[in-house]
Amino acid sequence: MLTEKHIVIIGGDARQLEIIRKLSTLDAKLSLVGFEQLDDGFVGATKEQIANIDFSTVDAIILPVSGTNQQGEVDTVFSNETITITEEQVKATPTHCVVYTGISNSYLDECIQNSKRKLVKLLERDDIAIYNSIPTVEGTVMMAIQHTDITIHGSTVAVLGFGRVGMSVARTFAALGAKVKVGARESEHIARITEMGFTPFDIKDIVHQVSDVDLCINTVPAKIVTANVLATMPTNALIIDLASKPGGTDFRYAEKRGIKALLAPGLPGIVAPKTAGQILANVLAQLLLQD
Ligand code: NAP
């Protein structure tokens, strides 16, 4: 149980509600900052203004998946107020205090470094990335259905990258009856792609691999779907770019060629906020119980 642990949850979206629910069940003392418009009451949780928090009593701070912006401001959908987390506040916490965020940036990294606290970036963890690939793929299937006039079954799909998301994408589209080819660069990935029954190709050879695709799903966070690649792709192909912003596609050239290319960030939070929140909540609870 998390009895006696004081945890401050600052901002966020519907995913944070699952975290609040879980930690409240574990008997933590929760201070909710940026939740004025939240109607639900959670046992052990009180809504607070950040100025009223006594940071010297705080064991953990939970920021939203997006972390902060470069000014230290935290997004929240449950308040109209601007909430800023400062270095002074983090420095005022006890030395064992841990800050949890989805992703970080130079502002947050510097704030943590200067205050000598521990920062946990949840989205960098393998377990969260793999669990998150489930709603990501469901969102990708939804987009493929919405933006094409053909079935996934029988279509030719190129998946670029064979990491945590790429593997789940390839498996799901193949299970729906698509002919799936996967581009990767490591020989062990090529071997695994073959073992799983997909058609492998060396990602360096991408230009020669996309001339027959109906759907191209990119998971590589680097400029990979270049103008050269797009020049060989059928104009009726759909590109769904899952890689983090700015994606791996030359969107300007795709538009010029008349190829529909969609950057699709944050699918778990869009298509399954409750599940995405539960994924974070379960891992966070484990980490907090270990500390
Ligand atoms: P990952 O496990 O690190 O996989 C990335 C893949 O890209 C690996 O196969 C990697 O190959 C390959 N790769 C990286 N740089 C490359 C390059 N320069 N050339 C060729 N291949 C390269 O990451 P992930 O968890 O699957 O996530 C993939 C992307 O999706 C990330 O940008 C992540 O932020 C994003 N994402 C988006 C959503 C969404 O809702 N849209 C949800 C989850 C994640 P190696 O293994 O050989 O390095």
mmCIF file of C-alpha atoms and ligand atoms in Angstrom:
data_model
loop_
_atom_site.group_PDB
_atom_site.id
_atom_site.type_symbol
_atom_site.label_atom_id
_atom_site.label_comp_id
_atom_site.label_asym_id
_atom_site.label_seq_id
_atom_site.Cartn_x
_atom_site.Cartn_y
_atom_site.Cartn_z
ATOM 1 C CA MET A 1 0.000 0.000 0.000
ATOM 2 C CA LEU A 2 1.043 3.618 -0.450
ATOM 3 C CA THR A 3 -0.283 4.749 2.945
ATOM 4 C CA GLU A 4 1.509 7.923 4.155
ATOM 5 C CA LYS A 5 2.970 8.611 0.692
ATOM 6 C CA HIS A 6 2.214 12.153 -0.442
ATOM 7 C CA ILE A 7 1.948 12.270 -4.226
ATOM 8 C CA VAL A 8 1.257 15.430 -6.232
ATOM 9 C CA ILE A 9 -0.429 14.866 -9.592
ATOM 10 C CA ILE A 10 -0.076 17.910 -11.820
ATOM 11 C CA GLY A 11 -2.252 18.356 -14.915
ATOM 12 C CA GLY A 12 -2.924 15.946 -17.741
ATOM 13 C CA ASP A 13 -5.889 14.427 -19.535
ATOM 14 C CA ALA A 14 -8.313 11.522 -19.045
ATOM 15 C CA ARG A 15 -5.364 9.132 -18.636
ATOM 16 C CA GLN A 16 -4.497 10.815 -15.343
ATOM 17 C CA LEU A 17 -7.894 9.830 -13.911
ATOM 18 C CA GLU A 18 -6.893 6.172 -14.065
ATOM 19 C CA ILE A 19 -3.667 7.013 -12.240
ATOM 20 C CA ILE A 20 -5.620 8.907 -9.563
ATOM 21 C CA ARG A 21 -8.083 6.001 -9.248
ATOM 22 C CA LYS A 22 -5.308 3.418 -8.869
ATOM 23 C CA LEU A 23 -3.206 5.400 -6.382
ATOM 24 C CA SER A 24 -6.298 6.325 -4.380
ATOM 25 C CA THR A 25 -7.122 2.601 -4.081
ATOM 26 C CA LEU A 26 -3.583 2.070 -2.770
ATOM 27 C CA ASP A 27 -4.310 4.608 0.005
ATOM 28 C CA ALA A 28 -1.857 7.309 -1.144
ATOM 29 C CA LYS A 29 -2.363 10.915 -0.026
ATOM 30 C CA LEU A 30 -2.978 12.695 -3.326
ATOM 31 C CA SER A 31 -2.800 16.416 -4.063
ATOM 32 C CA LEU A 32 -4.380 17.169 -7.431
ATOM 33 C CA VAL A 33 -3.132 20.335 -9.126
ATOM 34 C CA GLY A 34 -4.988 21.560 -12.229
ATOM 35 C CA PHE A 35 -8.133 19.491 -11.689
ATOM 36 C CA GLU A 36 -10.637 22.225 -10.641
ATOM 37 C CA GLN A 37 -13.151 21.119 -13.273
ATOM 38 C CA LEU A 38 -13.004 17.453 -12.263
ATOM 39 C CA ASP A 39 -16.337 16.396 -10.769
ATOM 40 C CA ASP A 40 -15.390 12.930 -9.492
ATOM 41 C CA GLY A 41 -14.305 12.635 -5.899
ATOM 42 C CA PHE A 42 -11.479 10.221 -5.118
ATOM 43 C CA VAL A 43 -10.804 8.943 -1.608
ATOM 44 C CA GLY A 44 -7.661 10.524 -0.165
ATOM 45 C CA ALA A 45 -7.383 13.085 -2.972
ATOM 46 C CA THR A 46 -7.733 16.846 -2.565
ATOM 47 C CA LYS A 47 -7.673 19.544 -5.229
ATOM 48 C CA GLU A 48 -4.975 22.123 -4.546
ATOM 49 C CA GLN A 49 -3.421 25.236 -6.052
ATOM 50 C CA ILE A 50 0.270 24.639 -6.783
ATOM 51 C CA ALA A 51 1.149 27.656 -4.597
ATOM 52 C CA ASN A 52 -0.425 25.920 -1.575
ATOM 53 C CA ILE A 53 1.569 22.678 -1.859
ATOM 54 C CA ASP A 54 4.154 22.123 0.855
ATOM 55 C CA PHE A 55 6.797 20.498 -1.356
ATOM 56 C CA SER A 56 8.888 19.481 1.674
ATOM 57 C CA THR A 57 6.294 16.742 2.345
ATOM 58 C CA VAL A 58 6.081 15.406 -1.229
ATOM 59 C CA ASP A 59 7.331 11.866 -1.999
ATOM 60 C CA ALA A 60 6.528 11.871 -5.717
ATOM 61 C CA ILE A 61 5.391 14.273 -8.421
ATOM 62 C CA ILE A 62 3.465 12.923 -11.410
ATOM 63 C CA LEU A 63 3.439 15.037 -14.558
ATOM 64 C CA PRO A 64 1.322 14.269 -17.638
ATOM 65 C CA VAL A 65 2.531 12.148 -20.553
ATOM 66 C CA SER A 66 3.567 15.333 -22.375
ATOM 67 C CA GLY A 67 5.693 16.544 -19.408
ATOM 68 C CA THR A 68 6.179 20.319 -19.516
ATOM 69 C CA ASN A 69 6.817 22.840 -22.259
ATOM 70 C CA GLN A 70 10.057 24.825 -22.459
ATOM 71 C CA GLN A 71 8.670 27.353 -19.942
ATOM 72 C CA GLY A 72 7.837 24.615 -17.411
ATOM 73 C CA GLU A 73 4.091 24.879 -18.084
ATOM 74 C CA VAL A 74 2.024 21.733 -17.729
ATOM 75 C CA ASP A 75 -1.009 21.010 -19.952
ATOM 76 C CA THR A 76 -4.260 20.145 -18.260
ATOM 77 C CA VAL A 77 -7.721 19.557 -19.692
ATOM 78 C CA PHE A 78 -9.352 19.945 -16.253
ATOM 79 C CA SER A 79 -8.465 23.599 -15.601
ATOM 80 C CA ASN A 80 -8.184 26.914 -17.436
ATOM 81 C CA GLU A 81 -5.312 28.047 -15.272
ATOM 82 C CA THR A 82 -1.689 27.941 -16.365
ATOM 83 C CA ILE A 83 0.333 25.689 -14.080
ATOM 84 C CA THR A 84 4.096 26.018 -14.005
ATOM 85 C CA ILE A 85 6.486 23.652 -12.271
ATOM 86 C CA THR A 86 9.682 25.388 -11.213
ATOM 87 C CA GLU A 87 13.149 24.329 -10.148
ATOM 88 C CA GLU A 88 12.548 25.934 -6.731
ATOM 89 C CA GLN A 89 9.536 23.690 -6.131
ATOM 90 C CA VAL A 90 11.464 20.533 -7.066
ATOM 91 C CA LYS A 91 14.433 21.626 -4.940
ATOM 92 C CA ALA A 92 12.066 22.066 -1.967
ATOM 93 C CA THR A 93 11.093 18.356 -2.037
ATOM 94 C CA PRO A 94 12.862 15.772 0.162
ATOM 95 C CA THR A 95 15.896 14.225 -1.595
ATOM 96 C CA HIS A 96 14.080 10.886 -2.096
ATOM 97 C CA CYS A 97 11.274 12.546 -4.109
ATOM 98 C CA VAL A 98 10.896 11.097 -7.627
ATOM 99 C CA VAL A 99 9.394 12.966 -10.576
ATOM 100 C CA TYR A 100 7.459 10.865 -13.107
ATOM 101 C CA THR A 101 6.660 12.090 -16.612
ATOM 102 C CA GLY A 102 5.789 10.567 -19.982
ATOM 103 C CA ILE A 103 8.493 12.364 -21.916
ATOM 104 C CA SER A 104 11.021 15.037 -21.006
ATOM 105 C CA ASN A 105 12.608 18.070 -22.636
ATOM 106 C CA SER A 106 15.612 20.263 -21.918
ATOM 107 C CA TYR A 107 13.625 22.414 -19.412
ATOM 108 C CA LEU A 108 12.601 19.430 -17.302
ATOM 109 C CA ASP A 109 15.969 17.659 -17.652
ATOM 110 C CA GLU A 110 17.765 20.793 -16.441
ATOM 111 C CA CYS A 111 15.304 21.356 -13.598
ATOM 112 C CA ILE A 112 15.852 17.763 -12.397
ATOM 113 C CA GLN A 113 19.614 17.873 -12.856
ATOM 114 C CA ASN A 114 19.946 21.134 -10.885
ATOM 115 C CA SER A 115 17.735 19.869 -8.077
ATOM 116 C CA LYS A 116 19.458 16.430 -8.021
ATOM 117 C CA ARG A 117 16.206 14.483 -7.979
ATOM 118 C CA LYS A 118 15.344 11.323 -9.944
ATOM 119 C CA LEU A 119 13.291 11.627 -13.151
ATOM 120 C CA VAL A 120 11.454 8.608 -14.568
ATOM 121 C CA LYS A 121 10.419 8.928 -18.224
ATOM 122 C CA LEU A 122 7.605 6.428 -18.449
ATOM 123 C CA LEU A 123 7.275 6.300 -22.249
ATOM 124 C CA GLU A 124 10.928 5.250 -22.569
ATOM 125 C CA ARG A 125 10.284 2.091 -20.599
ATOM 126 C CA ASP A 126 9.999 -1.101 -22.655
ATOM 127 C CA ASP A 127 7.004 -2.402 -20.703
ATOM 128 C CA ILE A 128 4.955 0.773 -21.251
ATOM 129 C CA ALA A 129 6.033 1.038 -24.916
ATOM 130 C CA ILE A 130 4.965 -2.548 -25.578
ATOM 131 C CA TYR A 131 1.614 -2.231 -23.759
ATOM 132 C CA ASN A 132 1.038 1.116 -25.503
ATOM 133 C CA SER A 133 1.612 -0.509 -28.880
ATOM 134 C CA ILE A 134 -1.765 -2.242 -28.417
ATOM 135 C CA PRO A 135 -3.959 0.907 -28.520
ATOM 136 C CA THR A 136 -1.541 2.414 -31.059
ATOM 137 C CA VAL A 137 -2.198 -0.443 -33.467
ATOM 138 C CA GLU A 138 -5.945 -0.324 -32.894
ATOM 139 C CA GLY A 139 -5.835 3.391 -33.759
ATOM 140 C CA THR A 140 -3.803 2.599 -36.869
ATOM 141 C CA VAL A 141 -6.376 0.033 -38.007
ATOM 142 C CA MET A 142 -9.105 2.637 -37.415
ATOM 143 C CA MET A 143 -7.253 5.176 -39.573
ATOM 144 C CA ALA A 144 -6.593 2.630 -42.318
ATOM 145 C CA ILE A 145 -10.311 1.809 -42.462
ATOM 146 C CA GLN A 146 -11.361 5.473 -42.355
ATOM 147 C CA HIS A 147 -8.980 6.665 -45.060
ATOM 148 C CA THR A 148 -9.081 3.886 -47.671
ATOM 149 C CA ASP A 149 -11.825 2.441 -49.865
ATOM 150 C CA ILE A 150 -10.392 -1.092 -49.786
ATOM 151 C CA THR A 151 -10.306 -3.786 -47.149
ATOM 152 C CA ILE A 152 -7.181 -4.387 -45.113
ATOM 153 C CA HIS A 153 -7.672 -8.039 -46.014
ATOM 154 C CA GLY A 154 -5.836 -8.666 -49.279
ATOM 155 C CA SER A 155 -4.074 -5.281 -49.289
ATOM 156 C CA THR A 156 -0.307 -4.879 -49.503
ATOM 157 C CA VAL A 157 1.103 -3.164 -46.423
ATOM 158 C CA ALA A 158 4.673 -1.989 -45.892
ATOM 159 C CA VAL A 159 5.663 -1.507 -42.253
ATOM 160 C CA LEU A 160 8.805 0.549 -41.725
ATOM 161 C CA GLY A 161 10.724 -0.290 -38.543
ATOM 162 C CA PHE A 162 10.488 -3.419 -36.408
ATOM 163 C CA GLY A 163 10.641 -2.075 -32.875
ATOM 164 C CA ARG A 164 7.963 -2.236 -30.225
ATOM 165 C CA VAL A 165 5.293 -0.573 -32.381
ATOM 166 C CA GLY A 166 6.408 -1.977 -35.760
ATOM 167 C CA MET A 167 6.211 -5.580 -34.580
ATOM 168 C CA SER A 168 2.670 -5.129 -33.220
ATOM 169 C CA VAL A 169 1.566 -3.311 -36.387
ATOM 170 C CA ALA A 170 2.952 -6.033 -38.661
ATOM 171 C CA ARG A 171 1.364 -8.840 -36.650
ATOM 172 C CA THR A 172 -2.063 -7.159 -36.465
ATOM 173 C CA PHE A 173 -2.308 -6.233 -40.154
ATOM 174 C CA ALA A 174 -1.171 -9.750 -41.121
ATOM 175 C CA ALA A 175 -3.817 -11.226 -38.805
ATOM 176 C CA LEU A 176 -6.417 -9.136 -40.674
ATOM 177 C CA GLY A 177 -5.323 -10.765 -43.935
ATOM 178 C CA ALA A 178 -2.966 -8.135 -45.363
ATOM 179 C CA LYS A 179 0.193 -9.061 -47.269
ATOM 180 C CA VAL A 180 2.751 -7.519 -44.932
ATOM 181 C CA LYS A 181 6.333 -6.627 -45.776
ATOM 182 C CA VAL A 182 8.563 -5.124 -43.124
ATOM 183 C CA GLY A 183 11.641 -2.946 -43.563
ATOM 184 C CA ALA A 184 14.395 -3.192 -40.923
ATOM 185 C CA ARG A 185 18.149 -2.695 -40.770
ATOM 186 C CA GLU A 186 19.431 -5.333 -38.324
ATOM 187 C CA SER A 187 19.957 -8.897 -39.561
ATOM 188 C CA GLU A 188 18.332 -10.333 -36.423
ATOM 189 C CA HIS A 189 15.223 -8.271 -37.159
ATOM 190 C CA ILE A 190 15.195 -9.577 -40.740
ATOM 191 C CA ALA A 191 15.412 -13.093 -39.308
ATOM 192 C CA ARG A 192 12.531 -12.472 -36.865
ATOM 193 C CA ILE A 193 10.378 -10.873 -39.595
ATOM 194 C CA THR A 194 10.910 -14.008 -41.692
ATOM 195 C CA GLU A 195 10.174 -16.296 -38.746
ATOM 196 C CA MET A 196 6.883 -14.456 -38.082
ATOM 197 C CA GLY A 197 5.804 -15.073 -41.692
ATOM 198 C CA PHE A 198 6.136 -11.522 -43.101
ATOM 199 C CA THR A 199 8.237 -10.504 -46.097
ATOM 200 C CA PRO A 200 11.425 -8.788 -44.912
ATOM 201 C CA PHE A 201 13.423 -6.141 -46.730
ATOM 202 C CA ASP A 202 16.486 -4.092 -45.938
ATOM 203 C CA ILE A 203 15.204 -0.615 -45.134
ATOM 204 C CA LYS A 204 18.026 0.832 -47.258
ATOM 205 C CA ASP A 205 16.206 -0.755 -50.228
ATOM 206 C CA ILE A 206 12.932 1.044 -49.421
ATOM 207 C CA VAL A 207 12.794 2.840 -52.804
ATOM 208 C CA HIS A 208 12.389 -0.516 -54.564
ATOM 209 C CA GLN A 209 9.896 -1.890 -52.061
ATOM 210 C CA VAL A 210 6.987 0.541 -52.075
ATOM 211 C CA SER A 211 5.908 0.550 -55.736
ATOM 212 C CA ASP A 212 3.073 -1.931 -55.051
ATOM 213 C CA VAL A 213 1.838 -0.859 -51.613
ATOM 214 C CA ASP A 214 -1.698 0.124 -50.681
ATOM 215 C CA LEU A 215 -0.656 1.216 -47.222
ATOM 216 C CA CYS A 216 2.683 2.298 -45.789
ATOM 217 C CA ILE A 217 2.951 2.494 -41.991
ATOM 218 C CA ASN A 218 6.042 4.234 -40.704
ATOM 219 C CA THR A 219 7.388 3.725 -37.174
ATOM 220 C CA VAL A 220 10.936 4.966 -37.809
ATOM 221 C CA PRO A 221 11.606 8.328 -36.113
ATOM 222 C CA ALA A 222 13.915 9.540 -38.911
ATOM 223 C CA LYS A 223 13.354 10.975 -42.404
ATOM 224 C CA ILE A 224 12.857 7.719 -44.254
ATOM 225 C CA VAL A 225 9.898 8.257 -46.579
ATOM 226 C CA THR A 226 11.778 10.787 -48.683
ATOM 227 C CA ALA A 227 10.804 12.387 -51.999
ATOM 228 C CA ASN A 228 12.710 9.582 -53.793
ATOM 229 C CA VAL A 229 10.670 6.950 -51.989
ATOM 230 C CA LEU A 230 7.399 8.815 -52.572
ATOM 231 C CA ALA A 231 8.215 9.115 -56.279
ATOM 232 C CA THR A 232 7.983 5.317 -56.627
ATOM 233 C CA MET A 233 4.859 4.898 -54.471
ATOM 234 C CA PRO A 234 1.413 4.596 -56.133
ATOM 235 C CA THR A 235 -0.497 7.871 -55.801
ATOM 236 C CA ASN A 236 -3.487 6.040 -54.296
ATOM 237 C CA ALA A 237 -1.385 4.621 -51.441
ATOM 238 C CA LEU A 238 -2.056 5.815 -47.900
ATOM 239 C CA ILE A 239 0.802 6.647 -45.531
ATOM 240 C CA ILE A 240 0.159 6.500 -41.787
ATOM 241 C CA ASP A 241 3.161 7.953 -40.007
ATOM 242 C CA LEU A 242 3.256 6.839 -36.373
ATOM 243 C CA ALA A 243 6.751 8.109 -35.581
ATOM 244 C CA SER A 244 7.014 10.926 -33.058
ATOM 245 C CA LYS A 245 6.801 14.463 -34.451
ATOM 246 C CA PRO A 246 7.796 15.526 -37.081
ATOM 247 C CA GLY A 247 7.400 11.942 -38.380
ATOM 248 C CA GLY A 248 9.525 10.248 -41.010
ATOM 249 C CA THR A 249 7.693 11.401 -44.141
ATOM 250 C CA ASP A 250 8.335 14.257 -46.534
ATOM 251 C CA PHE A 251 4.759 15.506 -46.125
ATOM 252 C CA ARG A 252 5.289 18.443 -48.463
ATOM 253 C CA TYR A 253 6.327 16.211 -51.344
ATOM 254 C CA ALA A 254 3.616 13.651 -50.555
ATOM 255 C CA GLU A 255 1.000 16.387 -50.888
ATOM 256 C CA LYS A 256 2.587 17.578 -54.126
ATOM 257 C CA ARG A 257 2.358 14.042 -55.560
ATOM 258 C CA GLY A 258 -1.222 13.664 -54.337
ATOM 259 C CA ILE A 259 -0.392 10.888 -51.863
ATOM 260 C CA LYS A 260 -2.434 11.014 -48.678
ATOM 261 C CA ALA A 261 0.033 11.028 -45.771
ATOM 262 C CA LEU A 262 -1.202 11.322 -42.197
ATOM 263 C CA LEU A 263 0.900 12.033 -39.133
ATOM 264 C CA ALA A 264 -0.853 10.227 -36.282
ATOM 265 C CA PRO A 265 0.672 11.104 -32.918
ATOM 266 C CA GLY A 266 -0.743 10.129 -29.526
ATOM 267 C CA LEU A 267 -3.104 7.375 -30.697
ATOM 268 C CA PRO A 268 -3.351 5.569 -27.307
ATOM 269 C CA GLY A 269 -4.653 8.735 -25.609
ATOM 270 C CA ILE A 270 -7.102 9.331 -28.484
ATOM 271 C CA VAL A 271 -8.561 5.884 -29.122
ATOM 272 C CA ALA A 272 -8.310 4.333 -25.675
ATOM 273 C CA PRO A 273 -7.612 6.917 -22.950
ATOM 274 C CA LYS A 274 -8.898 4.606 -20.240
ATOM 275 C CA THR A 275 -6.665 1.690 -21.254
ATOM 276 C CA ALA A 276 -3.739 4.032 -21.903
ATOM 277 C CA GLY A 277 -4.274 5.477 -18.409
ATOM 278 C CA GLN A 278 -4.475 2.011 -16.861
ATOM 279 C CA ILE A 279 -1.191 1.029 -18.554
ATOM 280 C CA LEU A 280 0.520 4.035 -16.963
ATOM 281 C CA ALA A 281 -1.273 3.561 -13.636
ATOM 282 C CA ASN A 282 -0.247 -0.092 -13.256
ATOM 283 C CA VAL A 283 3.431 0.566 -13.976
ATOM 284 C CA LEU A 284 3.469 3.714 -11.829
ATOM 285 C CA ALA A 285 1.904 1.858 -8.907
ATOM 286 C CA GLN A 286 4.588 -0.845 -9.162
ATOM 287 C CA LEU A 287 7.354 1.773 -9.240
ATOM 288 C CA LEU A 288 5.932 3.741 -6.315
ATOM 289 C CA LEU A 289 5.480 0.577 -4.251
ATOM 290 C CA GLN A 290 9.128 -0.372 -4.920
ATOM 291 C CA ASP A 291 10.488 3.048 -3.870
HETATM 292 P P1 NAP B 1 11.533 1.476 -31.170
HETATM 293 O O1 NAP B 1 11.165 0.234 -30.449
HETATM 294 O O2 NAP B 1 12.759 2.216 -30.803
HETATM 295 O O3 NAP B 1 11.542 1.158 -32.748
HETATM 296 C C1 NAP B 1 11.994 2.082 -33.703
HETATM 297 C C2 NAP B 1 12.360 1.337 -34.968
HETATM 298 O O4 NAP B 1 12.879 2.310 -35.887
HETATM 299 C C3 NAP B 1 13.437 0.269 -34.797
HETATM 300 O O5 NAP B 1 13.132 -0.785 -35.659
HETATM 301 C C4 NAP B 1 14.704 1.013 -35.233
HETATM 302 O O6 NAP B 1 15.668 0.150 -35.780
HETATM 303 C C5 NAP B 1 14.158 1.862 -36.352
HETATM 304 N N1 NAP B 1 15.003 2.997 -36.638
HETATM 305 C C6 NAP B 1 15.314 4.035 -35.819
HETATM 306 N N2 NAP B 1 16.076 4.943 -36.460
HETATM 307 C C7 NAP B 1 16.262 4.444 -37.719
HETATM 308 C C8 NAP B 1 16.957 4.929 -38.855
HETATM 309 N N3 NAP B 1 17.618 6.081 -38.824
HETATM 310 N N4 NAP B 1 16.928 4.168 -39.985
HETATM 311 C C9 NAP B 1 16.260 2.996 -40.015
HETATM 312 N N5 NAP B 1 15.582 2.490 -38.971
HETATM 313 C C10 NAP B 1 15.591 3.209 -37.834
HETATM 314 O O7 NAP B 1 10.365 2.541 -31.036
HETATM 315 P P2 NAP B 1 8.801 2.234 -30.894
HETATM 316 O O8 NAP B 1 8.429 2.134 -29.465
HETATM 317 O O9 NAP B 1 8.451 1.129 -31.833
HETATM 318 O O10 NAP B 1 8.184 3.609 -31.421
HETATM 319 C C11 NAP B 1 8.383 3.991 -32.767
HETATM 320 C C12 NAP B 1 7.937 5.436 -32.940
HETATM 321 O O11 NAP B 1 6.542 5.517 -32.733
HETATM 322 C C13 NAP B 1 8.563 6.408 -31.931
HETATM 323 O O12 NAP B 1 8.817 7.620 -32.602
HETATM 324 C C14 NAP B 1 7.467 6.584 -30.894
HETATM 325 O O13 NAP B 1 7.573 7.829 -30.234
HETATM 326 C C15 NAP B 1 6.257 6.529 -31.773
HETATM 327 N N6 NAP B 1 4.994 6.161 -31.123
HETATM 328 C C16 NAP B 1 3.893 6.737 -31.647
HETATM 329 C C17 NAP B 1 2.656 6.409 -31.180
HETATM 330 C C18 NAP B 1 1.461 7.056 -31.826
HETATM 331 O O14 NAP B 1 0.392 7.056 -31.228
HETATM 332 N N7 NAP B 1 1.610 7.544 -33.027
HETATM 333 C C19 NAP B 1 2.523 5.505 -30.109
HETATM 334 C C20 NAP B 1 3.671 4.902 -29.602
HETATM 335 C C21 NAP B 1 4.918 5.247 -30.116
HETATM 336 P P3 NAP B 1 16.859 -0.465 -34.858
HETATM 337 O O15 NAP B 1 16.198 -1.410 -33.920
HETATM 338 O O16 NAP B 1 17.728 -1.101 -35.880
HETATM 339 O O17 NAP B 1 17.487 0.709 -34.166
#
